[in-house]
Amino acid sequence: MRCLLHRAAAASLVLALTIPALAIPAWADDDKGKHESRIVVTGRARAETPPDFASVEIGIEARGATPAAALDGASNVVRALIALSSGFGVGETDIGTTAVALTQATREVRQPDGSTTEKPDGYRAANSVRVRLADMGKLGELMRKALDAGANRIEGVAFGLRDPNAAEATVQVAAMKDAMAQAGRLAEAAGVKLGAPLLIQTTPQGGGMPMAMAAAPMRSKRSGVPVPLAAGTIETSAEVSASFAILP
């Protein structure tokens, strides 16, 4: 029995000695990858680009005794808006319907006991179109003439870029150049030689989007004065994280 115990102990000792011998090389390889010499930087770039189009949503709310009368009243004004927009050089692809609604209108009626109740009072129709205008200098004039044509709602104005991806690509390139310049300065300061990029990652950034300006519903006073507007610029930004090898 004692001989069997000695043999079992010897076998356990051999196994315990064997397992670390197999695991050590794998740990060494992982540590080598983790501690490989490199310089990690984040490059940033920002640009302001003038917009190349303006858009505005114009609508009409009309009332009528019947659903058809209310809807026809709104539709007639929208047809006038579409014809007006074509006179400003707006193509078919730059104008589109954004909303059509028809609801029953009500009015508040006071009862003999002093309480109030809602009773039907015809119908209310709404119709809106969004117009995109390349000649931004004429947007104020378009809005004024739309009001004169019967529109009574301007939901908002926005300025944007027809090709925001091009602006984003430009600042991404600038951000990568900034990362390379940073890495070069750090390598020079550390007295080492900079190698090729090992990893490049971009971070999604905001930008290239229209800047919207909300507007309250407006009613035409037929003064003929264009609505004053300022396009400003659209800011696009990019961020690039890059790691560079350090040459031996």
Short mmCIF file of N, CA, C and O in Angstrom, two decimals, residues 118-167:
data_model
loop_
_atom_site.label_atom_id
_atom_site.label_comp_id
_atom_site.label_asym_id
_atom_site.label_seq_id
_atom_site.Cartn_x
_atom_site.Cartn_y
_atom_site.Cartn_z
N GLU A 118 -68.27 70.62 -26.72
CA GLU A 118 -67.71 70.77 -28.07
C GLU A 118 -68.73 70.29 -29.09
O GLU A 118 -69.30 69.19 -28.96
N LYS A 119 -68.99 71.10 -30.10
CA LYS A 119 -69.90 70.72 -31.16
C LYS A 119 -69.20 70.83 -32.51
O LYS A 119 -68.30 71.66 -32.69
N PRO A 120 -69.57 69.99 -33.47
CA PRO A 120 -68.95 70.04 -34.80
C PRO A 120 -69.07 71.42 -35.44
O PRO A 120 -70.10 72.09 -35.30
N ASP A 121 -68.01 71.81 -36.12
CA ASP A 121 -67.99 73.13 -36.76
C ASP A 121 -67.23 73.05 -38.08
O ASP A 121 -66.22 73.71 -38.29
N GLY A 122 -67.67 72.20 -38.95
CA GLY A 122 -67.03 72.05 -40.25
C GLY A 122 -65.79 71.16 -40.16
O GLY A 122 -65.65 70.33 -39.26
N TYR A 123 -64.86 71.40 -41.10
CA TYR A 123 -63.66 70.56 -41.21
C TYR A 123 -62.42 71.44 -41.42
O TYR A 123 -62.51 72.55 -41.94
N ARG A 124 -61.29 70.90 -40.96
CA ARG A 124 -60.02 71.61 -41.08
C ARG A 124 -59.06 70.72 -41.88
O ARG A 124 -58.87 69.55 -41.56
N ALA A 125 -58.47 71.29 -42.92
CA ALA A 125 -57.50 70.57 -43.76
C ALA A 125 -56.16 71.26 -43.71
O ALA A 125 -56.08 72.49 -43.62
N ALA A 126 -55.10 70.47 -43.74
CA ALA A 126 -53.73 71.00 -43.74
C ALA A 126 -52.93 70.31 -44.82
O ALA A 126 -53.08 69.10 -45.05
N ASN A 127 -52.11 71.06 -45.49
CA ASN A 127 -51.27 70.52 -46.55
C ASN A 127 -49.94 71.28 -46.54
O ASN A 127 -49.95 72.52 -46.46
N SER A 128 -48.84 70.55 -46.57
CA SER A 128 -47.51 71.19 -46.51
C SER A 128 -46.59 70.61 -47.57
O SER A 128 -46.67 69.42 -47.89
N VAL A 129 -45.71 71.45 -48.09
CA VAL A 129 -44.69 71.01 -49.04
C VAL A 129 -43.34 71.54 -48.57
O VAL A 129 -43.26 72.59 -47.93
N ARG A 130 -42.30 70.78 -48.86
CA ARG A 130 -40.93 71.24 -48.58
C ARG A 130 -40.27 71.58 -49.91
O ARG A 130 -40.26 70.78 -50.83
N VAL A 131 -39.70 72.79 -49.95
CA VAL A 131 -39.06 73.29 -51.16
C VAL A 131 -37.57 73.43 -50.90
O VAL A 131 -37.17 74.02 -49.88
N ARG A 132 -36.76 72.90 -51.79
CA ARG A 132 -35.30 73.04 -51.70
C ARG A 132 -34.83 73.98 -52.80
O ARG A 132 -35.12 73.78 -53.97
N LEU A 133 -34.10 75.00 -52.36
CA LEU A 133 -33.74 76.09 -53.28
C LEU A 133 -32.22 76.24 -53.33
O LEU A 133 -31.57 76.41 -52.29
N ALA A 134 -31.66 76.15 -54.54
CA ALA A 134 -30.21 76.29 -54.69
C ALA A 134 -29.78 77.74 -54.55
O ALA A 134 -28.73 78.04 -53.97
N ASP A 135 -30.59 78.66 -55.09
CA ASP A 135 -30.29 80.09 -55.00
C ASP A 135 -30.79 80.60 -53.66
O ASP A 135 -31.93 81.08 -53.53
N MET A 136 -29.95 80.47 -52.63
CA MET A 136 -30.39 80.79 -51.27
C MET A 136 -30.75 82.26 -51.10
O MET A 136 -31.51 82.62 -50.20
N GLY A 137 -30.21 83.12 -51.94
CA GLY A 137 -30.52 84.53 -51.83
C GLY A 137 -31.97 84.85 -52.15
O GLY A 137 -32.46 85.93 -51.79
N LYS A 138 -32.67 83.91 -52.79
CA LYS A 138 -34.06 84.15 -53.15
C LYS A 138 -35.04 83.50 -52.19
O LYS A 138 -36.26 83.57 -52.40
N LEU A 139 -34.52 82.85 -51.14
CA LEU A 139 -35.40 82.13 -50.23
C LEU A 139 -36.37 83.08 -49.53
O LEU A 139 -37.57 82.77 -49.40
N GLY A 140 -35.89 84.22 -49.05
CA GLY A 140 -36.77 85.17 -48.37
C GLY A 140 -37.88 85.66 -49.28
O GLY A 140 -39.04 85.80 -48.85
N GLU A 141 -37.55 85.91 -50.53
CA GLU A 141 -38.56 86.37 -51.49
C GLU A 141 -39.59 85.27 -51.75
O GLU A 141 -40.80 85.54 -51.86
N LEU A 142 -39.11 84.01 -51.86
CA LEU A 142 -40.01 82.89 -52.08
C LEU A 142 -41.00 82.76 -50.92
O LEU A 142 -42.20 82.56 -51.13
N MET A 143 -40.50 82.89 -49.70
CA MET A 143 -41.37 82.77 -48.53
C MET A 143 -42.43 83.87 -48.52
O MET A 143 -43.60 83.62 -48.23
N ARG A 144 -42.03 85.10 -48.83
CA ARG A 144 -42.99 86.20 -48.84
C ARG A 144 -44.07 85.99 -49.89
O ARG A 144 -45.27 86.17 -49.64
N LYS A 145 -43.67 85.57 -51.10
CA LYS A 145 -44.65 85.36 -52.16
C LYS A 145 -45.55 84.17 -51.85
O LYS A 145 -46.71 84.13 -52.27
N ALA A 146 -45.01 83.19 -51.11
CA ALA A 146 -45.84 82.05 -50.71
C ALA A 146 -46.94 82.50 -49.77
O ALA A 146 -48.10 82.07 -49.87
N LEU A 147 -46.62 83.41 -48.87
CA LEU A 147 -47.64 83.95 -47.96
C LEU A 147 -48.68 84.74 -48.74
O LEU A 147 -49.88 84.67 -48.47
N ASP A 148 -48.21 85.50 -49.71
CA ASP A 148 -49.14 86.28 -50.52
C ASP A 148 -50.04 85.38 -51.37
O ASP A 148 -51.14 85.77 -51.73
N ALA A 149 -49.55 84.15 -51.67
CA ALA A 149 -50.35 83.22 -52.47
C ALA A 149 -51.38 82.47 -51.63
O ALA A 149 -52.17 81.70 -52.18
N GLY A 150 -51.37 82.68 -50.33
CA GLY A 150 -52.38 82.04 -49.48
C GLY A 150 -51.83 81.14 -48.40
O GLY A 150 -52.59 80.66 -47.55
N ALA A 151 -50.54 80.85 -48.41
CA ALA A 151 -49.96 80.02 -47.35
C ALA A 151 -50.04 80.75 -46.02
O ALA A 151 -49.94 81.98 -45.96
N ASN A 152 -50.25 80.00 -44.95
CA ASN A 152 -50.30 80.63 -43.63
C ASN A 152 -49.47 79.88 -42.60
O ASN A 152 -49.59 80.13 -41.41
N ARG A 153 -48.62 78.97 -43.06
CA ARG A 153 -47.72 78.26 -42.14
C ARG A 153 -46.33 78.14 -42.76
O ARG A 153 -46.20 77.75 -43.92
N ILE A 154 -45.31 78.49 -41.98
CA ILE A 154 -43.92 78.22 -42.34
C ILE A 154 -43.34 77.46 -41.15
O ILE A 154 -43.15 78.02 -40.07
N GLU A 155 -43.12 76.16 -41.36
CA GLU A 155 -42.74 75.29 -40.25
C GLU A 155 -41.26 75.38 -39.90
O GLU A 155 -40.87 75.10 -38.79
N GLY A 156 -40.42 75.72 -40.85
CA GLY A 156 -39.01 75.78 -40.52
C GLY A 156 -38.16 76.00 -41.75
O GLY A 156 -38.58 75.76 -42.88
N VAL A 157 -36.95 76.46 -41.50
CA VAL A 157 -35.97 76.71 -42.56
C VAL A 157 -34.71 75.93 -42.22
O VAL A 157 -34.32 75.85 -41.05
N ALA A 158 -34.07 75.35 -43.21
CA ALA A 158 -32.83 74.61 -42.99
C ALA A 158 -31.85 74.90 -44.11
O ALA A 158 -32.26 75.14 -45.26
N PHE A 159 -30.55 74.88 -43.78
CA PHE A 159 -29.49 75.02 -44.77
C PHE A 159 -28.65 73.76 -44.72
O PHE A 159 -28.36 73.23 -43.65
N GLY A 160 -28.21 73.28 -45.87
CA GLY A 160 -27.46 72.03 -45.89
C GLY A 160 -26.52 71.91 -47.07
O GLY A 160 -26.38 72.83 -47.88
N LEU A 161 -25.88 70.74 -47.14
CA LEU A 161 -24.96 70.40 -48.21
C LEU A 161 -25.53 69.25 -49.03
O LEU A 161 -25.99 68.25 -48.46
N ARG A 162 -25.49 69.40 -50.33
CA ARG A 162 -25.99 68.32 -51.19
C ARG A 162 -25.09 67.09 -51.12
O ARG A 162 -25.56 65.97 -51.33
N ASP A 163 -23.82 67.27 -50.84
CA ASP A 163 -22.89 66.15 -50.73
C ASP A 163 -22.12 66.25 -49.42
O ASP A 163 -20.94 66.60 -49.40
N PRO A 164 -22.78 65.94 -48.29
CA PRO A 164 -22.08 66.06 -47.00
C PRO A 164 -20.93 65.06 -46.86
O PRO A 164 -19.99 65.30 -46.10
N ASN A 165 -20.99 63.93 -47.60
CA ASN A 165 -19.91 62.94 -47.51
C ASN A 165 -18.58 63.51 -48.02
O ASN A 165 -17.51 63.15 -47.52
N ALA A 166 -18.64 64.39 -49.00
CA ALA A 166 -17.41 64.98 -49.53
C ALA A 166 -16.75 65.86 -48.47
O ALA A 166 -15.53 65.83 -48.29
N ALA A 167 -17.57 66.65 -47.75
CA ALA A 167 -17.02 67.49 -46.68
C ALA A 167 -16.44 66.64 -45.57
O ALA A 167 -15.38 66.94 -45.00
#
